[in-house]
Amino acid sequence: MGSLGTNVLENNLGCGLNPLDPEEFRKHGHMVIDFLADYYRDIEKYPVRSQVEPGYLKKCLPDTAPYNPESMETIMKDIQNHIVPGLTHWQSPNYFAYFPSSGSTAGFLGEMLSTGFNVVGFNWMSSPAATELETIVMDWLGKMLKLPSSFLFSGNGGGVLQGTTCEAILCTLTAARDRKLNEIGRENIGRLVVYGSDQTHCALQKAAQIAGINPSNFRAVATSKKTNFGLSPESLRTAIAKDLESGLVPLFLCPTVGTTSSTAVDPIGPLCDVAKEYGLWVHIDAAYAGSACICPEFRHFIDGVESADSFSFNAHKWFFTTLDCCCLWVKDPSALVKALSTNPEYLRNKATESKQVVDYKDWQIALSRRFRSMKLWMVLRTYGVANLRNFLRTHVKMAKHFEGLVAMDKRFEIVVPRNFAMVCFRLLPPADDGENGSADDRANELNRKLLEGINSSGRIYMTHAVVGGTYMIRFAVGATLTEDRHVNLAWKVAKEHADSMLNSMANGHI
Amino acid sequence: MGSLGTNVLENNLGCGLNPLDPEEFRKHGHMVIDFLADYYRDIEKYPVRSQVEPGYLKKCLPDTAPYNPESMETIMKDIQNHIVPGLTHWQSPNYFAYFPSSGSTAGFLGEMLSTGFNVVGFNWMSSPAATELETIVMDWLGKMLKLPSSFLFSGNGGGVLQGTTCEAILCTLTAARDRKLNEIGRENIGRLVVYGSDQTHCALQKAAQIAGINPSNFRAVATSKKTNFGLSPESLRTAIAKDLESGLVPLFLCPTVGTTSSTAVDPIGPLCDVAKEYGLWVHIDAAYAGSACICPEFRHFIDGVESADSFSFNAHKWFFTTLDCCCLWVKDPSALVKALSTNPEYLRNKATESKQVVDYKDWQIALSRRFRSMKLWMVLRTYGVANLRNFLRTHVKMAKHFEGLVAMDKRFEIVVPRNFAMVCFRLLPPADDGENGSADDRANELNRKLLEGINSSGRIYMTHAVVGGTYMIRFAVGATLTEDRHVNLAWKVAKEHADSMLNSMANGHI
């Protein structure tokens, strides 16, 4: 590190310093910690959604990598001047977009340790602590969620940390696919059908596509406002029956606990009943809302999970663990292992052959894997179950508070019931706004403009969804730094923009 | 953070402190930096391969997560006492196993920044800097490798950072598969054939399996000592011709530059010629050796890459960038996008619709993605092209030195020619050792015992491979902290163990 001239390329690795010199590491490590601590301290001064235009960075950086080293000071200056303006600040307390990416000091430190050790934990042997801590932490977390013991190592199931829900779904779908094809023959891959709802995350469709499921055999079963956009067991049964009649083979169902558009919850128990009748693998995608289920008052949302085959949630969403960290549990690890294992000679070792260890490479897509359990372990221990529940409850309370503010203003409406820490709302168009088009179209256009106006201001950031044809603004609480005052500010900003829009409309300016 | 009693759960997120409080972050961040700097300073005192037994950690940790918070001091003590002994120290200068996982201060700092910002860069909009820096860095690196401009954004191709080569192969294979099936019809998925050699990394077979390729249509074409375990174009042609005769459809070829067993190099140009004749997608897997190709003297190993469709190498292996970081370039990004894109309403945004931006979610398996380019950018700038080349050359020089030491001792042999920084060697069995079995079996057993003896000592760590029936010890130089003295020590340790084994054999003790 530092400005090494090419004339000092003598010792260690051909230059004046070893790239992992402990004292350089210490010095520059402290520098970056201070940079990040200051970033968090000052984060409110940045526009939440980045204001840059496409192509902005190309104008700031050279076309080729430098031939000679650059100093840490130069690089940090570029980060402040060129990278920070291009960030959308997911850690800002004024960030209410998509779903949260809730960081924490403990999660960060765990990631640092994992990065520092930089072990490649593909099997037990390659770093026993990485595998064993993961099995322990997954059992801890499974117990916190009151998952049935059949999902825990202590009950012959087990948990694994994946990068994302997309990977978790792809792995379980591949396991389900191969189990089925082993029964009915490989040549029937084109007959397999995958089921979700029209609210299921796009990860399911993508996983099905990657796994070679015929795209025409992907069912996004329609939902409606009547079921609050939850998948109805009757609709599922109808879809399955129709496919069976056509000679297709129902394979996989993915109910959601906390959909991306509106945090809708599919009724797991009744859906599992239908699925089991037809022999489907059921994977529960609780990517966002799973964490809330460590609180007794939210646990009922995953009632019925005991009938599912697998369950996952993202600790990197709303559980204070930095990206990426998806927690996946399966009842039958051998189904994963059969579909995903490899056993090349160069990885053979006594521990694997003893069959007394878990080799996580056989539970995931990739061979190599980071020591992800470190950060989850740090989060669980640093905060403890009691505080983690309180953190989540505080977010829900803030969302409730926002919901109350919206509800008191008759110009707005709450579009769907709030289940967790996200409020879906919209501005109602004035009764006679002199605009053409259906009332729905007008309302949608109004809210699209309102949201773009708010986000362009940079003061807060929210995103949208459309359910049942209704464009709505999603207000997702969960950024770690958010406090009551930020929620109040958010409502103030939303109202100001609405006031100004409605005034302009009344004056005929829009 | 710290020991918070449950009686102070009042303010911020329901407890005494916000989990992202800047001053707590600063204090504990510095603590972990010092811990890691000390770890690197003292790393030689640890046995390289962990000495723990399966199940060791369960005995040290409780069965459930703590209800109340634990102090940073308690947790750090547990890390030192319970986690560190269970680590295999990939960063140790005495680590010569598998392939290196070469960390660096710059790579670590980049990962810290990425973790600290904790943005979720699924599309341009969600954090423009994450996308734009990646496109810039991938062009920089592509130029360093002298990839043809058709692989660069500046030439209508483009690069993307994946987690691992497994993911890179799965993505390109999926793209190739869908392109082919769109031509010949989805119902023909069972006719598609994937080609590698018997030396190709298991990632290819696994990717083919996940992508729904019939396992019986996976060809591991045999190699032999005659071609130094490189895939011969004639063998490939024969395999393809046979499959065509059987009515199958050749789809995908994955040549390797630097195989895992012996760093063999498949002849890319001639293989591409055959593949192109039959319309196969060619993906070059240079996971290990790709980085060396930034040195002009090694660049010839990827000659012919201009005829391939995609190319990848792992910056987390031998390029000072912490796990995970696989660099993938493709000539036709639209093939990836067609196979992997999703366009749900909740992600719609103006930038995407303008078609002026890259949305990397459509170039990979998962939706969410970390800001991986940050660490690669830090590595490139901090060290510069000149030093990076020198680092790699120094590793190669050390491997050459070790090779020389082995060659001078007539009791040993070099099994395959050394191409990069890995030496494959074995101990020859004494002419008349009074043991039964073929000479080959005896040699293999001898080296198995020798390696286990060396690794059990904890002084150095090497692993093995078997090529052409020959068990050999792999000595892979590349850990960042390794210096000449560690290589000399490694040879001393190997020789001592061999001396002691051969003496015991001479005395009839083995």
Coordinates of C-alpha atoms in Angstrom, one line a residue, chain A residues 25-505:
Chain A
F25 CA -3.3 -3.5 7.1
R26 CA -3.7 -2.0 10.6
K27 CA -3.1 1.6 9.5
H28 CA -5.4 1.5 6.5
G29 CA -8.0 -0.6 8.2
H30 CA -8.4 2.1 10.9
M31 CA -8.6 4.7 8.1
V32 CA -11.5 2.9 6.5
I33 CA -13.3 2.3 9.8
D34 CA -13.1 6.0 10.5
F35 CA -14.3 6.8 7.0
L36 CA -17.4 4.5 7.4
A37 CA -18.1 5.7 11.0
D38 CA -18.1 9.3 9.6
Y39 CA -20.3 8.1 6.7
Y40 CA -22.9 6.7 9.1
R41 CA -22.7 9.9 11.2
D42 CA -23.2 12.2 8.3
I43 CA -25.4 10.0 6.1
E44 CA -28.4 12.2 6.3
K45 CA -26.7 14.9 4.3
Y46 CA -26.7 12.8 1.2
P47 CA -29.7 12.6 -1.2
V48 CA -31.1 9.1 -0.5
R49 CA -31.6 8.1 -4.1
S50 CA -28.5 8.9 -6.1
Q51 CA -28.9 11.9 -8.4
V52 CA -26.4 10.9 -11.0
E53 CA -27.1 10.4 -14.7
P54 CA -26.3 7.2 -16.6
G55 CA -22.6 7.2 -17.6
Y56 CA -21.5 9.7 -14.9
L57 CA -18.6 7.6 -13.6
K58 CA -17.0 6.9 -16.9
K59 CA -16.4 10.7 -17.1
C60 CA -14.5 10.6 -13.8
L61 CA -12.2 7.6 -14.2
P62 CA -9.5 6.7 -16.7
D63 CA -10.0 4.1 -19.4
T64 CA -7.4 1.8 -18.2
A65 CA -6.0 0.5 -14.8
P66 CA -3.1 2.4 -13.5
Y67 CA 0.4 0.9 -14.3
N68 CA 1.8 2.3 -11.1
P69 CA 0.3 2.1 -7.6
E70 CA -1.8 4.9 -6.3
S71 CA -1.9 6.1 -2.7
M72 CA -4.7 5.2 -0.3
E73 CA -5.3 9.0 0.1
T74 CA -5.9 9.4 -3.6
I75 CA -8.2 6.4 -3.7
M76 CA -10.2 7.5 -0.7
K77 CA -10.7 10.9 -2.2
D78 CA -12.1 9.4 -5.3
I79 CA -14.4 7.3 -3.2
Q80 CA -15.8 10.4 -1.5
N81 CA -15.9 12.4 -4.7
H82 CA -17.0 9.9 -7.3
I83 CA -18.4 6.8 -5.7
V84 CA -20.5 8.2 -2.8
P85 CA -22.5 10.5 -5.1
G86 CA -23.4 7.4 -7.2
L87 CA -24.7 5.5 -4.2
T88 CA -28.3 5.1 -3.3
H89 CA -28.0 5.2 0.4
W90 CA -29.6 2.0 1.6
Q91 CA -28.3 2.7 5.2
S92 CA -29.8 6.1 5.3
P93 CA -32.5 6.5 8.0
N94 CA -34.6 8.1 5.2
Y95 CA -34.5 5.0 3.1
F96 CA -37.9 3.4 2.8
A97 CA -37.6 1.8 -0.7
Y98 CA -37.8 -1.8 -1.9
F99 CA -37.1 -3.8 1.3
P100 CA -34.5 -2.8 3.8
S101 CA -30.9 -3.9 3.6
S102 CA -30.4 -3.6 7.3
G103 CA -26.8 -3.4 8.4
S104 CA -25.5 -3.4 11.9
T105 CA -22.1 -3.1 13.6
A106 CA -22.2 -6.7 14.6
G107 CA -23.0 -7.9 11.1
F108 CA -20.3 -5.7 9.7
L109 CA -17.7 -7.0 12.1
G110 CA -18.7 -10.5 11.3
E111 CA -18.2 -9.9 7.7
M112 CA -14.8 -8.3 8.4
L113 CA -13.7 -11.4 10.3
S114 CA -14.9 -13.7 7.6
T115 CA -13.1 -11.5 5.0
G116 CA -10.0 -11.4 7.1
F117 CA -9.7 -15.1 7.6
N118 CA -10.7 -15.5 4.0
V119 CA -11.1 -19.3 4.2
V120 CA -12.9 -21.2 1.4
G121 CA -15.3 -23.5 3.3
F122 CA -16.4 -25.8 0.5
N123 CA -16.2 -28.8 2.8
W124 CA -15.6 -29.5 6.5
M125 CA -11.9 -30.2 6.0
S126 CA -11.2 -26.9 4.3
S127 CA -12.0 -25.0 7.5
P128 CA -14.0 -27.0 10.1
A129 CA -15.1 -23.9 12.1
A130 CA -16.8 -22.4 9.0
T131 CA -19.0 -25.5 8.6
E132 CA -19.6 -26.2 12.3
L133 CA -20.5 -22.7 13.2
E134 CA -23.0 -22.7 10.4
T135 CA -24.7 -25.8 11.5
I136 CA -24.9 -24.5 15.1
V137 CA -26.2 -21.0 14.1
M138 CA -28.8 -22.5 11.8
D139 CA -30.1 -24.6 14.6
W140 CA -30.1 -21.6 16.9
L141 CA -32.1 -19.6 14.4
G142 CA -34.4 -22.4 13.6
K143 CA -35.3 -22.7 17.3
M144 CA -35.8 -18.9 17.5
L145 CA -38.3 -19.3 14.6
K146 CA -39.9 -22.3 16.3
L147 CA -39.3 -24.4 13.2
P148 CA -40.2 -28.0 13.8
S149 CA -37.2 -30.1 14.7
S150 CA -37.4 -31.9 11.4
F151 CA -35.8 -28.8 9.9
L152 CA -32.9 -28.8 12.4
F153 CA -29.7 -30.8 12.4
S154 CA -30.8 -32.0 15.8
G155 CA -33.8 -33.5 14.1
N156 CA -32.2 -34.9 10.9
G157 CA -33.0 -31.9 8.8
G158 CA -30.6 -29.0 8.5
G159 CA -29.9 -25.4 7.6
V160 CA -27.5 -23.8 5.2
L161 CA -26.6 -20.2 4.4
Q162 CA -27.0 -19.3 0.8
G163 CA -26.3 -15.9 -0.8
T164 CA -29.9 -15.1 -1.8
T165 CA -33.4 -16.5 -2.0
C166 CA -32.9 -17.0 -5.7
E167 CA -30.2 -19.5 -5.0
A168 CA -32.2 -21.1 -2.2
I169 CA -35.1 -21.6 -4.5
L170 CA -32.9 -22.9 -7.4
C171 CA -31.3 -25.4 -5.1
T172 CA -34.5 -26.8 -3.6
L173 CA -36.2 -26.8 -7.0
T174 CA -33.3 -28.8 -8.5
A175 CA -33.5 -31.2 -5.6
A176 CA -37.3 -31.6 -6.1
R177 CA -36.8 -31.9 -9.9
D178 CA -34.3 -34.7 -9.7
R179 CA -36.2 -36.6 -7.0
K180 CA -39.2 -36.5 -9.3
L181 CA -37.3 -37.4 -12.5
N182 CA -35.7 -40.3 -10.8
E183 CA -39.2 -41.6 -10.2
I184 CA -40.7 -40.8 -13.6
G185 CA -37.7 -40.8 -15.9
R186 CA -35.4 -37.9 -17.1
E187 CA -37.3 -37.7 -20.4
N188 CA -40.2 -36.2 -18.6
I189 CA -38.5 -32.9 -17.6
G190 CA -40.7 -31.1 -20.1
R191 CA -43.8 -32.2 -18.2
L192 CA -42.9 -30.7 -14.8
V193 CA -44.9 -27.8 -13.5
V194 CA -43.9 -25.1 -11.0
Y195 CA -46.5 -23.1 -9.1
G196 CA -46.5 -19.7 -7.5
S197 CA -48.9 -16.8 -7.5
D198 CA -49.0 -13.6 -9.5
Q199 CA -47.5 -12.1 -6.4
T200 CA -44.6 -14.5 -6.0
H201 CA -41.1 -13.0 -6.3
C202 CA -39.6 -13.2 -9.8
A203 CA -36.9 -15.4 -8.3
L204 CA -39.2 -18.4 -8.7
Q205 CA -39.7 -18.0 -12.4
K206 CA -36.0 -17.4 -12.9
A207 CA -35.0 -20.4 -10.9
A208 CA -37.5 -22.6 -12.9
Q209 CA -36.1 -21.2 -16.1
I210 CA -32.5 -22.0 -15.1
A211 CA -33.4 -25.4 -13.9
G212 CA -34.8 -26.3 -17.3
I213 CA -38.5 -26.2 -16.5
N214 CA -40.4 -25.5 -19.7
P215 CA -41.4 -21.8 -19.4
S216 CA -44.9 -22.7 -20.5
N217 CA -45.1 -24.9 -17.4
F218 CA -44.7 -22.0 -14.9
R219 CA -48.0 -21.1 -13.2
A220 CA -48.4 -17.6 -11.7
V221 CA -51.8 -18.4 -10.2
A222 CA -54.0 -15.2 -10.0
T223 CA -54.7 -13.6 -6.7
S224 CA -57.1 -10.8 -5.9
K225 CA -58.0 -8.1 -3.4
K226 CA -60.5 -10.6 -1.9
T227 CA -57.7 -12.7 -0.4
N228 CA -55.5 -9.6 0.2
F229 CA -53.4 -11.0 -2.7
G230 CA -52.7 -14.2 -0.9
L231 CA -52.7 -17.4 -3.0
S232 CA -56.0 -19.3 -2.4
P233 CA -55.8 -23.1 -1.9
E234 CA -58.8 -23.5 -4.2
S235 CA -57.1 -21.7 -7.0
L236 CA -54.0 -23.8 -6.6
R237 CA -56.1 -27.0 -6.6
T238 CA -57.9 -25.9 -9.8
A239 CA -54.5 -25.1 -11.5
I240 CA -53.1 -28.5 -10.5
A241 CA -56.2 -30.3 -11.7
K242 CA -56.0 -28.7 -15.0
D243 CA -52.4 -29.5 -15.5
L244 CA -53.0 -33.1 -14.5
E245 CA -55.7 -33.3 -17.0
S246 CA -53.2 -32.1 -19.7
G247 CA -50.8 -34.9 -18.7
L248 CA -48.4 -32.6 -16.9
V249 CA -46.6 -33.4 -13.6
P250 CA -47.0 -30.9 -10.7
L251 CA -43.6 -30.5 -9.1
F252 CA -43.1 -27.5 -6.9
L253 CA -45.0 -24.9 -5.0
C254 CA -43.5 -21.7 -3.5
P255 CA -45.9 -19.9 -1.1
T256 CA -44.7 -16.5 0.1
V257 CA -44.8 -15.0 3.6
G258 CA -44.5 -11.3 2.9
T259 CA -44.7 -10.7 -0.8
T260 CA -42.5 -8.0 -2.4
S261 CA -45.4 -5.9 -3.7
S262 CA -47.6 -5.8 -0.6
T263 CA -46.2 -8.1 2.1
A264 CA -49.2 -10.4 1.5
V265 CA -49.0 -13.8 3.3
D266 CA -50.1 -17.0 1.5
P267 CA -51.9 -19.4 3.8
I268 CA -49.2 -22.0 4.3
G269 CA -51.1 -24.7 6.1
P270 CA -54.0 -25.0 3.6
L271 CA -51.6 -24.7 0.6
C272 CA -49.4 -27.5 2.0
D273 CA -52.5 -29.7 2.3
V274 CA -53.3 -29.3 -1.3
A275 CA -49.6 -29.7 -2.4
K276 CA -49.1 -32.8 -0.3
E277 CA -52.1 -34.4 -1.9
Y278 CA -50.4 -34.1 -5.2
G279 CA -46.9 -34.8 -4.1
L280 CA -45.4 -31.4 -4.7
W281 CA -42.3 -30.1 -2.9
V282 CA -43.3 -27.0 -1.0
H283 CA -40.7 -24.3 -0.4
I284 CA -41.7 -21.4 1.8
D285 CA -40.2 -18.1 0.7
A286 CA -40.2 -15.8 3.8
A287 CA -37.4 -13.7 2.4
Y288 CA -38.6 -10.4 4.0
A289 CA -41.0 -11.4 6.7
G290 CA -39.3 -14.5 8.1
S291 CA -37.3 -12.5 10.6
A292 CA -40.4 -11.1 12.2
C293 CA -41.5 -14.6 13.1
I294 CA -38.9 -14.7 15.9
C295 CA -41.5 -12.6 17.7
P296 CA -44.3 -14.7 19.2
E297 CA -46.9 -12.3 18.0
F298 CA -45.9 -12.8 14.3
R299 CA -45.1 -16.5 14.5
H300 CA -48.6 -17.5 13.3
F301 CA -47.8 -16.2 9.8
I302 CA -45.7 -19.3 9.3
D303 CA -48.1 -21.7 10.9
G304 CA -48.2 -24.8 8.8
V305 CA -44.5 -24.7 8.0
E306 CA -44.2 -28.2 9.5
S307 CA -45.8 -29.5 6.4
A308 CA -43.4 -27.8 4.0
D309 CA -40.2 -29.3 2.6
S310 CA -38.1 -26.2 2.9
F311 CA -38.1 -22.7 4.3
S312 CA -36.0 -19.7 3.7
F313 CA -35.6 -16.1 4.8
N314 CA -33.0 -13.4 4.1
A315 CA -31.0 -12.3 7.2
H316 CA -29.7 -9.5 4.9
K317 CA -33.1 -7.9 4.5
W318 CA -34.5 -7.2 7.9
F319 CA -32.2 -9.0 10.3
F320 CA -29.2 -6.7 10.7
T321 CA -26.9 -9.0 8.8
T322 CA -25.2 -7.5 5.8
L323 CA -25.7 -8.7 2.2
D324 CA -25.6 -11.6 1.4
C325 CA -27.1 -14.0 3.8
C326 CA -30.1 -16.2 3.0
C327 CA -31.0 -18.8 5.6
L328 CA -32.4 -22.0 4.1
W329 CA -33.7 -25.1 6.0
V330 CA -34.6 -28.4 4.5
K331 CA -36.2 -31.5 6.0
D332 CA -34.4 -33.8 3.7
P333 CA -30.8 -32.7 3.2
S334 CA -30.1 -35.8 1.2
A335 CA -32.4 -34.6 -1.6
L336 CA -30.1 -31.5 -1.9
V337 CA -27.0 -33.6 -1.7
K338 CA -28.2 -36.1 -4.4
A339 CA -28.9 -33.3 -6.8
L340 CA -25.9 -31.0 -6.0
S341 CA -23.0 -33.2 -4.9
T342 CA -19.7 -33.7 -6.7
N343 CA -16.9 -35.8 -5.5
P344 CA -13.7 -35.1 -7.4
E345 CA -10.5 -36.8 -6.3
Y346 CA -8.8 -33.5 -5.4
L347 CA -11.4 -32.8 -2.7
R348 CA -11.3 -36.3 -1.2
N349 CA -10.4 -36.4 2.5
K350 CA -10.8 -38.6 5.6
A351 CA -13.4 -36.5 7.3
T352 CA -15.8 -36.6 4.3
E353 CA -15.3 -40.4 4.1
S354 CA -16.1 -40.8 7.7
K355 CA -19.5 -39.4 7.0
Q356 CA -19.4 -37.6 10.3
V357 CA -19.3 -34.1 8.7
V358 CA -21.4 -31.8 6.6
D359 CA -19.8 -30.8 3.3
Y360 CA -21.8 -27.7 2.4
K361 CA -20.6 -27.6 -1.2
D362 CA -23.3 -30.3 -1.8
W363 CA -26.0 -28.0 -0.4
Q364 CA -25.5 -25.1 -2.9
I365 CA -24.8 -24.2 -6.4
A366 CA -21.2 -23.2 -6.1
L367 CA -18.2 -25.1 -4.8
S368 CA -16.5 -22.2 -3.0
R369 CA -18.3 -20.5 -0.1
R370 CA -17.6 -17.7 2.3
F371 CA -17.7 -18.0 6.1
R372 CA -21.2 -16.4 6.3
S373 CA -22.2 -17.8 9.6
M374 CA -19.7 -15.6 11.3
K375 CA -21.8 -12.5 10.8
L376 CA -25.0 -14.1 11.7
W377 CA -23.4 -15.5 14.9
M378 CA -22.1 -12.0 15.8
V379 CA -25.6 -10.5 15.3
L380 CA -27.3 -13.1 17.4
R381 CA -24.8 -12.8 20.3
T382 CA -24.2 -9.1 20.2
Y383 CA -27.9 -8.2 20.3
G384 CA -29.5 -11.3 21.8
V385 CA -33.0 -12.6 21.1
A386 CA -34.7 -10.1 23.3
N387 CA -33.2 -7.0 21.5
L388 CA -33.6 -8.5 18.1
R389 CA -37.3 -8.9 18.8
N390 CA -37.4 -5.3 20.1
F391 CA -35.7 -4.0 17.0
L392 CA -38.2 -5.6 14.7
R393 CA -41.1 -4.5 16.9
T394 CA -39.9 -0.9 16.8
H395 CA -39.9 -1.0 13.0
V396 CA -43.4 -2.4 13.0
K397 CA -44.4 0.3 15.5
M398 CA -42.9 3.0 13.2
A399 CA -44.8 1.6 10.2
K400 CA -48.0 1.6 12.3
H401 CA -47.4 5.2 13.2
F402 CA -47.0 6.1 9.5
E403 CA -50.1 4.2 8.7
G404 CA -52.0 6.2 11.3
L405 CA -50.7 9.5 9.8
V406 CA -51.8 8.4 6.3
A407 CA -55.2 7.2 7.6
M408 CA -55.9 10.6 9.2
D409 CA -55.5 12.4 5.9
K410 CA -58.6 11.7 3.9
R411 CA -56.8 12.6 0.6
F412 CA -54.9 9.3 0.9
E413 CA -55.8 5.7 1.3
I414 CA -54.1 2.6 2.7
V415 CA -54.3 0.2 -0.3
V416 CA -53.8 -3.2 1.4
P417 CA -53.7 -4.2 5.1
R418 CA -50.3 -3.7 6.8
N419 CA -48.9 -7.0 8.1
F420 CA -45.4 -6.1 9.0
A421 CA -43.3 -2.9 8.7
M422 CA -44.4 -1.8 5.3
V423 CA -47.3 0.5 4.5
C424 CA -48.8 0.5 1.0
F425 CA -50.7 3.8 0.3
R426 CA -51.7 6.1 -2.4
L427 CA -53.0 9.6 -3.0
L428 CA -56.6 9.6 -4.2
P429 CA -57.2 11.8 -7.2
P430 CA -59.5 14.8 -6.7
A431 CA -63.1 13.9 -7.5
D432 CA -63.2 16.1 -10.6
D433 CA -59.7 16.8 -11.8
G434 CA -60.7 17.5 -15.3
E435 CA -58.4 14.7 -16.6
N436 CA -59.3 12.1 -19.2
G437 CA -59.0 8.4 -18.7
S438 CA -60.5 6.0 -16.1
A439 CA -60.4 6.9 -12.4
D440 CA -57.9 4.1 -11.9
D441 CA -55.6 5.3 -14.6
R442 CA -55.7 8.8 -13.3
A443 CA -55.0 7.6 -9.8
N444 CA -52.1 5.6 -11.0
E445 CA -50.6 8.4 -13.0
L446 CA -51.1 10.8 -10.1
N447 CA -49.2 8.5 -7.7
R448 CA -46.4 7.8 -10.2
K449 CA -45.8 11.5 -10.5
L450 CA -46.1 12.0 -6.8
L451 CA -43.5 9.3 -6.1
E452 CA -41.1 10.6 -8.7
G453 CA -41.3 14.1 -7.3
I454 CA -40.6 12.8 -3.8
N455 CA -37.7 10.6 -4.8
S456 CA -36.2 13.3 -7.0
S457 CA -36.0 15.6 -4.0
G458 CA -33.5 13.1 -2.4
R459 CA -35.0 13.7 1.0
I460 CA -36.5 10.3 1.3
Y461 CA -36.7 7.3 -1.0
M462 CA -39.7 5.0 -1.5
T463 CA -40.6 2.7 -4.3
H464 CA -43.8 1.4 -5.9
A465 CA -45.8 -1.7 -6.7
V466 CA -48.9 -2.4 -8.6
V467 CA -51.4 -4.9 -7.2
G468 CA -54.8 -5.6 -8.8
G469 CA -54.2 -2.8 -11.2
T470 CA -53.6 -0.3 -8.4
Y471 CA -50.3 1.7 -8.4
M472 CA -49.3 2.2 -4.8
I473 CA -46.4 3.7 -2.9
R474 CA -44.6 1.3 -0.6
F475 CA -43.2 2.7 2.6
A476 CA -40.9 0.0 4.0
V477 CA -39.4 0.7 7.5
G478 CA -36.4 -1.2 8.4
A479 CA -33.2 0.8 7.8
T480 CA -31.3 0.4 11.0
L481 CA -30.7 4.1 11.6
T482 CA -34.4 5.0 11.2
E483 CA -36.1 6.7 14.2
D484 CA -39.5 8.2 14.8
R485 CA -38.3 11.6 13.6
H486 CA -37.4 10.2 10.2
V487 CA -40.9 8.6 9.8
N488 CA -42.5 11.9 10.7
L489 CA -40.2 13.7 8.2
A490 CA -41.2 11.2 5.5
W491 CA -44.8 11.9 6.0
K492 CA -44.2 15.6 6.0
V493 CA -42.3 15.3 2.7
A494 CA -45.0 13.1 1.1
K495 CA -47.7 15.5 2.2
E496 CA -45.8 18.6 1.0
H497 CA -45.4 17.0 -2.4
A498 CA -49.0 16.0 -2.5
D499 CA -50.1 19.5 -1.5
S500 CA -48.1 21.0 -4.2
M501 CA -49.3 18.6 -6.8
L502 CA -53.0 19.0 -5.8
N503 CA -52.6 22.8 -5.8
S504 CA -51.1 22.8 -9.2
M505 CA -53.9 20.6 -10.5

